[in-house]
Amino acid sequence: MTSPDSPTDVTAPTEGQASTGAVTVAIDGPSGSGKSSVSKAAAQRLGLAYLDTGAMYRAATWWCLDQAVDLTDADAVAAAVRAMPLVMGVDPAAPTVHVGETDVAGPIRTTEISTAVSAVATNLAVRDELRRLQRAEIDAQRDPSSLSQGRGMVAEGRDITTVVAPDADARILLTASEESRLARRARELHGDADAASVAATRDQVVRRDADDSTVSQFTVAADGVVTVDSSDLDLEQTVDAVLAVIAQVTGTHE
Ligand SMILES: Nc1ncnc2c1ncn2[C@@H]1O[C@H](COP(=O)(O)OP(=O)(O)OP(=O)(O)O)[C@@H](O)[C@H]1O
Ligand SMILES: Nc1ccn([C@H]2C[C@H](O)[C@@H](COP(=O)(O)O)O2)c(=O)n1
């Protein structure tokens, strides 16, 4: 349960994937690097669907706690996640997360879930199941009748460039210094980035990344993955930098 995914832990491209004309963009990076904000904006500007795979791990954690599953019981957690009625809404203008009839978009962002999620995300059977669902979402957006009308999807997380979609047309590692990431998260959660706010945010950024790194490699770009460092860029500049990489490697423009 603790061996990191390496670039060799790669699923071979499915036959025919490259010939549909759809574009798949894979973006990975550590906590607070800007994956969600940047991926959503890039998807909107390109007319692509958007998949937040971190939200899927968060929803799995919410579901296990809701079902009173002991998070230290790996088999029980895996069984619960296989039975989870998860529905991801992939419109980048209004992404949604439902478990059954329950809208969990808010509940999955609580400190309780942020603190517990790594326990679920490091369960390898859970990862197998959620990766299967993620590949199905990516494949669905290659269909002309899909939300993106077959234009494709931006999917972001920790193992999208390496394991879920190593065959993506554009693969990007979005990084930022630990200092920038802590300050961003502190501002988001506490309204400022003073010493107390940064200290209160450290567990959600640094400890979580350390735990998540035991099963995924998201700090060093794998072969063929382009690094975009956003430490000294604002959000808009980062979106532009990511769009420039996508245009360069796929020819896809706004
Ligand atoms: N380049 C940037 N400059 C300044 N702030 C940014 C930048 N990118 C993102 N942010 C802000 O940083 C915060 C974290 O961004 P975001 O949630 O997109 O990161 P993330 O990588 O998806 O994090 P996590 O993996 O923990 O969910 C948000 O408040 C966002 O608006
Ligand atoms: N592909 C992914 C996506 C996310 N995770 C883990 C890592 C995080 O602790 C958790 C929540 O992600 P976030 O919403 O903070 O991006 O899910 C992962 O292991 N693999």
Coordinates of C-alpha atoms and ligand atoms in Angstrom, one line a residue:
M1 CA 0.0 0.0 0.0
T2 CA 3.0 2.3 0.2
S3 CA 4.9 1.9 -3.0
P4 CA 5.0 5.1 -5.1
D5 CA 3.6 5.0 -8.6
S6 CA 6.5 5.3 -10.9
P7 CA 6.4 6.4 -14.6
T8 CA 6.6 2.7 -15.3
D9 CA 3.2 2.1 -13.6
V10 CA 1.5 3.2 -16.8
T11 CA -1.6 1.9 -18.5
A12 CA -1.1 1.5 -22.2
P13 CA -3.1 3.8 -24.4
T14 CA -6.5 2.3 -25.4
E15 CA -6.6 1.5 -29.1
G16 CA -8.0 4.3 -31.2
Q17 CA -7.8 7.0 -28.5
A18 CA -5.6 9.3 -30.4
S19 CA -7.7 9.2 -33.6
T20 CA -10.9 10.8 -32.3
G21 CA -9.7 14.4 -32.5
A22 CA -10.6 15.0 -28.9
V23 CA -7.9 16.7 -26.7
T24 CA -7.1 15.3 -23.3
V25 CA -5.1 17.6 -21.0
A26 CA -3.6 16.1 -17.8
I27 CA -2.4 18.4 -15.0
D28 CA -0.8 17.2 -11.7
G29 CA 0.8 19.0 -8.9
P30 CA 1.1 19.4 -5.1
S31 CA -1.5 21.0 -2.9
G32 CA -2.1 24.7 -3.5
S33 CA -0.2 24.8 -6.7
G34 CA -3.4 26.0 -8.4
K35 CA -4.5 22.9 -10.3
S36 CA -8.2 23.3 -9.7
S37 CA -8.4 27.1 -10.5
V38 CA -6.1 26.9 -13.5
S39 CA -7.6 23.7 -14.9
K40 CA -11.1 25.0 -14.6
A41 CA -10.2 28.3 -16.3
A42 CA -8.2 26.6 -19.1
A43 CA -11.1 24.1 -19.8
Q44 CA -13.6 27.0 -20.0
R45 CA -11.4 28.9 -22.4
L46 CA -10.8 25.8 -24.6
G47 CA -14.4 24.5 -24.5
L48 CA -13.3 21.3 -22.8
A49 CA -14.9 19.4 -19.9
Y50 CA -13.2 19.5 -16.5
L51 CA -12.6 16.7 -14.0
D52 CA -11.4 17.4 -10.4
T53 CA -10.1 14.0 -9.4
G54 CA -9.2 15.3 -5.9
A55 CA -12.9 15.9 -5.4
M56 CA -13.5 12.2 -6.1
Y57 CA -11.1 11.2 -3.3
R58 CA -12.7 13.7 -1.0
A59 CA -16.2 12.4 -1.9
A60 CA -15.0 8.8 -1.2
T61 CA -13.8 10.0 2.2
W62 CA -17.1 11.8 2.9
W63 CA -19.0 8.7 1.9
C64 CA -17.0 6.4 4.2
L65 CA -17.5 8.7 7.2
D66 CA -21.2 9.0 6.3
Q67 CA -21.5 5.2 6.2
A68 CA -19.5 4.9 9.5
V69 CA -16.7 3.0 7.9
D70 CA -13.5 2.7 9.9
L71 CA -10.9 4.5 7.8
T72 CA -8.2 2.3 9.2
D73 CA -9.9 -0.8 7.8
A74 CA -8.6 -0.9 4.3
D75 CA -10.9 -3.7 3.0
A76 CA -14.0 -2.0 4.4
V77 CA -13.0 1.3 2.9
A78 CA -12.4 -0.3 -0.5
A79 CA -15.7 -2.1 -0.4
A80 CA -17.5 1.1 0.5
V81 CA -15.9 3.1 -2.3
R82 CA -16.8 0.4 -4.9
A83 CA -20.4 0.8 -3.8
M84 CA -20.4 4.7 -3.8
P85 CA -23.0 6.2 -6.1
L86 CA -20.7 9.0 -7.2
V87 CA -21.7 11.4 -10.0
M88 CA -19.3 14.1 -11.2
G89 CA -20.5 17.1 -13.1
V90 CA -17.8 18.1 -15.5
D91 CA -18.9 21.5 -16.7
P92 CA -15.9 23.8 -15.9
A93 CA -18.3 26.8 -15.3
A94 CA -20.2 24.9 -12.6
P95 CA -18.5 21.6 -11.6
T96 CA -20.6 19.4 -9.3
V97 CA -20.1 16.4 -7.0
H98 CA -23.0 14.2 -5.9
V99 CA -23.1 11.0 -3.9
G100 CA -26.5 9.6 -4.7
E101 CA -29.0 12.5 -4.2
T102 CA -26.7 14.4 -1.9
D103 CA -24.8 17.4 -3.2
V104 CA -21.4 17.0 -1.4
A105 CA -19.5 19.9 -3.1
G106 CA -19.5 21.9 0.2
P107 CA -19.1 19.1 2.7
I108 CA -16.0 17.7 0.9
R109 CA -14.1 21.0 1.5
T110 CA -14.3 20.9 5.3
T111 CA -11.2 20.6 7.5
E112 CA -12.5 17.2 8.7
I113 CA -12.3 15.8 5.1
S114 CA -9.1 17.6 4.2
T115 CA -7.5 16.0 7.3
A116 CA -8.8 12.5 6.7
V117 CA -8.6 12.3 2.9
S118 CA -5.0 11.0 2.6
A119 CA -6.0 7.9 4.6
V120 CA -8.5 7.0 1.8
A121 CA -6.3 8.2 -1.1
T122 CA -3.4 6.0 0.0
N123 CA -5.6 2.9 -0.1
L124 CA -4.5 1.2 -3.4
A125 CA -7.8 -0.6 -4.0
V126 CA -9.5 2.7 -3.7
R127 CA -7.1 4.2 -6.2
D128 CA -7.8 1.3 -8.7
E129 CA -11.5 2.0 -8.5
L130 CA -11.3 5.8 -8.8
R131 CA -8.8 5.6 -11.6
R132 CA -11.3 3.3 -13.5
L133 CA -14.0 5.9 -13.0
Q134 CA -11.6 8.7 -14.1
R135 CA -10.6 7.0 -17.3
A136 CA -14.3 6.4 -18.1
E137 CA -15.0 10.2 -17.6
I138 CA -12.1 11.0 -19.9
D139 CA -13.2 8.5 -22.5
A140 CA -16.8 9.8 -22.4
Q141 CA -15.6 13.3 -23.3
R142 CA -14.2 11.9 -26.6
D143 CA -17.8 11.2 -27.6
P144 CA -19.3 13.9 -30.0
S145 CA -22.6 13.8 -27.9
S146 CA -20.7 14.7 -24.7
L147 CA -20.8 18.0 -22.8
S148 CA -17.6 19.1 -24.7
Q149 CA -19.1 17.8 -27.9
G150 CA -16.1 15.5 -28.2
R151 CA -13.6 18.2 -27.8
G152 CA -12.1 16.5 -24.8
M153 CA -11.3 17.1 -21.1
V154 CA -8.9 18.7 -18.7
A155 CA -8.3 16.3 -15.8
E156 CA -6.3 17.3 -12.8
G157 CA -4.9 15.5 -9.7
R158 CA -1.7 13.8 -8.5
D159 CA -1.4 10.8 -10.9
I160 CA -3.1 11.9 -14.1
T161 CA 0.0 12.6 -16.1
T162 CA 1.7 9.3 -15.0
V163 CA -1.0 6.7 -14.4
V164 CA -4.6 7.7 -15.3
A165 CA -3.9 9.3 -18.7
P166 CA -0.2 8.9 -19.6
D167 CA -1.4 9.1 -23.2
A168 CA -2.9 12.6 -22.7
D169 CA -2.2 15.0 -25.6
A170 CA -0.8 17.6 -23.1
R171 CA 0.7 16.6 -19.8
I172 CA 1.6 19.4 -17.3
L173 CA 3.1 19.4 -13.8
L174 CA 1.9 22.6 -12.1
T175 CA 4.3 23.5 -9.3
A176 CA 4.9 26.4 -6.9
S177 CA 7.2 26.9 -4.0
E178 CA 6.0 25.6 -0.6
E179 CA 6.0 29.2 0.7
S180 CA 3.7 30.4 -2.2
R181 CA 1.3 27.4 -1.8
L182 CA 1.0 27.9 2.0
A183 CA 0.3 31.6 1.5
R184 CA -2.3 30.9 -1.1
R185 CA -4.1 28.4 1.0
A186 CA -3.9 30.6 4.1
R187 CA -5.4 33.5 2.2
E188 CA -8.2 31.2 0.9
L189 CA -9.0 29.7 4.3
H190 CA -8.2 32.5 6.7
G191 CA -8.3 35.7 4.6
D192 CA -4.6 36.5 5.1
A193 CA -1.2 34.9 5.1
D194 CA 0.2 36.0 8.4
A195 CA 2.3 33.6 10.5
A196 CA -0.7 32.2 12.5
S197 CA -2.7 31.6 9.3
V198 CA 0.2 29.9 7.6
A199 CA 0.8 27.7 10.6
A200 CA -2.9 26.7 10.7
T201 CA -2.7 25.7 7.1
R202 CA 0.5 23.7 7.2
D203 CA -1.3 20.3 7.9
Q204 CA -3.5 20.7 4.9
V205 CA -0.6 21.4 2.6
V206 CA 2.7 20.0 3.8
R207 CA 1.6 17.0 5.9
R208 CA -1.0 16.0 3.3
D209 CA 1.5 16.2 0.4
A210 CA 4.0 14.0 2.4
D211 CA 1.3 11.4 3.0
D212 CA 0.0 11.5 -0.6
S213 CA 3.6 11.2 -2.0
T214 CA 3.8 7.7 -0.6
V215 CA 1.5 6.5 -3.4
S216 CA 1.9 9.1 -6.2
Q217 CA 4.8 11.0 -7.8
F218 CA 3.7 14.6 -8.2
T219 CA 6.8 16.7 -7.4
V220 CA 9.0 15.7 -10.3
A221 CA 7.9 15.8 -13.9
A222 CA 7.9 12.3 -15.6
D223 CA 9.3 12.0 -19.1
G224 CA 7.3 14.1 -21.6
V225 CA 5.6 16.2 -18.8
V226 CA 6.1 19.9 -19.0
T227 CA 6.6 21.8 -15.8
V228 CA 4.9 25.2 -15.2
D229 CA 6.2 26.9 -12.1
S230 CA 3.5 29.4 -10.8
S231 CA 5.4 30.7 -7.8
D232 CA 6.0 34.1 -9.3
L233 CA 2.8 34.2 -11.5
D234 CA -0.7 35.4 -10.6
L235 CA -3.6 33.2 -11.5
E236 CA -4.2 34.8 -14.9
Q237 CA -0.6 34.5 -15.9
T238 CA -0.6 30.9 -14.8
V239 CA -3.6 30.1 -16.9
D240 CA -2.0 31.8 -19.9
A241 CA 1.2 29.8 -19.3
V242 CA -0.8 26.5 -19.2
L243 CA -2.7 27.5 -22.4
A244 CA 0.6 28.2 -24.1
V245 CA 1.9 24.8 -23.3
I246 CA -1.4 23.2 -24.5
A247 CA -1.2 25.2 -27.7
Q248 CA 2.4 24.3 -28.3
V249 CA 2.0 20.6 -27.8
T250 CA -1.4 20.0 -29.3
G251 CA -2.1 23.0 -31.6
T252 CA -5.3 23.6 -29.6
H253 CA -6.1 27.3 -29.3
E254 CA -9.1 29.3 -27.8
Ligands
LIG1 N1 -0.9 31.5 -9.7 C1 -1.6 31.8 -8.6 N2 -1.3 32.9 -8.0 C2 -2.0 33.2 -6.9 N3 -3.0 32.5 -6.3 C3 -3.3 31.4 -6.9 C4 -2.6 31.0 -8.1 N4 -3.1 29.8 -8.5 C5 -4.1 29.5 -7.6 N5 -4.2 30.5 -6.6 C6 -5.1 30.5 -5.5 O1 -4.5 29.5 -4.6 C7 -5.6 28.8 -3.9 C8 -5.3 27.3 -4.2 O2 -5.6 27.0 -5.5 P1 -6.2 25.7 -6.0 O3 -7.3 25.3 -5.1 O4 -6.6 25.8 -7.4 O5 -5.0 24.7 -5.8 P2 -4.9 23.1 -6.0 O6 -3.6 22.8 -6.5 O7 -6.1 22.6 -6.7 O8 -5.0 22.7 -4.5 P3 -5.5 21.3 -3.9 O9 -4.8 20.2 -4.6 O10 -5.1 21.3 -2.4 O11 -7.0 21.2 -4.0 C9 -6.9 29.3 -4.5 O12 -7.3 30.3 -3.6 C10 -6.5 30.0 -5.8 O13 -7.3 31.1 -6.1
LIG2 N1 -5.4 12.0 -8.7 C1 -5.4 12.3 -7.4 C2 -6.2 13.4 -6.8 C3 -6.2 13.6 -5.5 N2 -5.5 12.7 -4.7 C4 -5.6 12.9 -3.2 C5 -4.6 13.9 -2.7 C6 -5.3 14.8 -1.8 O1 -5.0 14.6 -0.4 C7 -6.8 14.4 -1.9 C8 -7.7 15.6 -2.3 O2 -7.1 16.2 -3.4 P1 -7.3 17.8 -3.6 O3 -8.7 18.1 -3.6 O4 -6.6 18.5 -2.4 O5 -6.6 18.1 -4.9 O6 -6.9 13.4 -2.9 C9 -4.8 11.7 -5.2 O7 -4.2 10.9 -4.4 N3 -4.8 11.5 -6.5

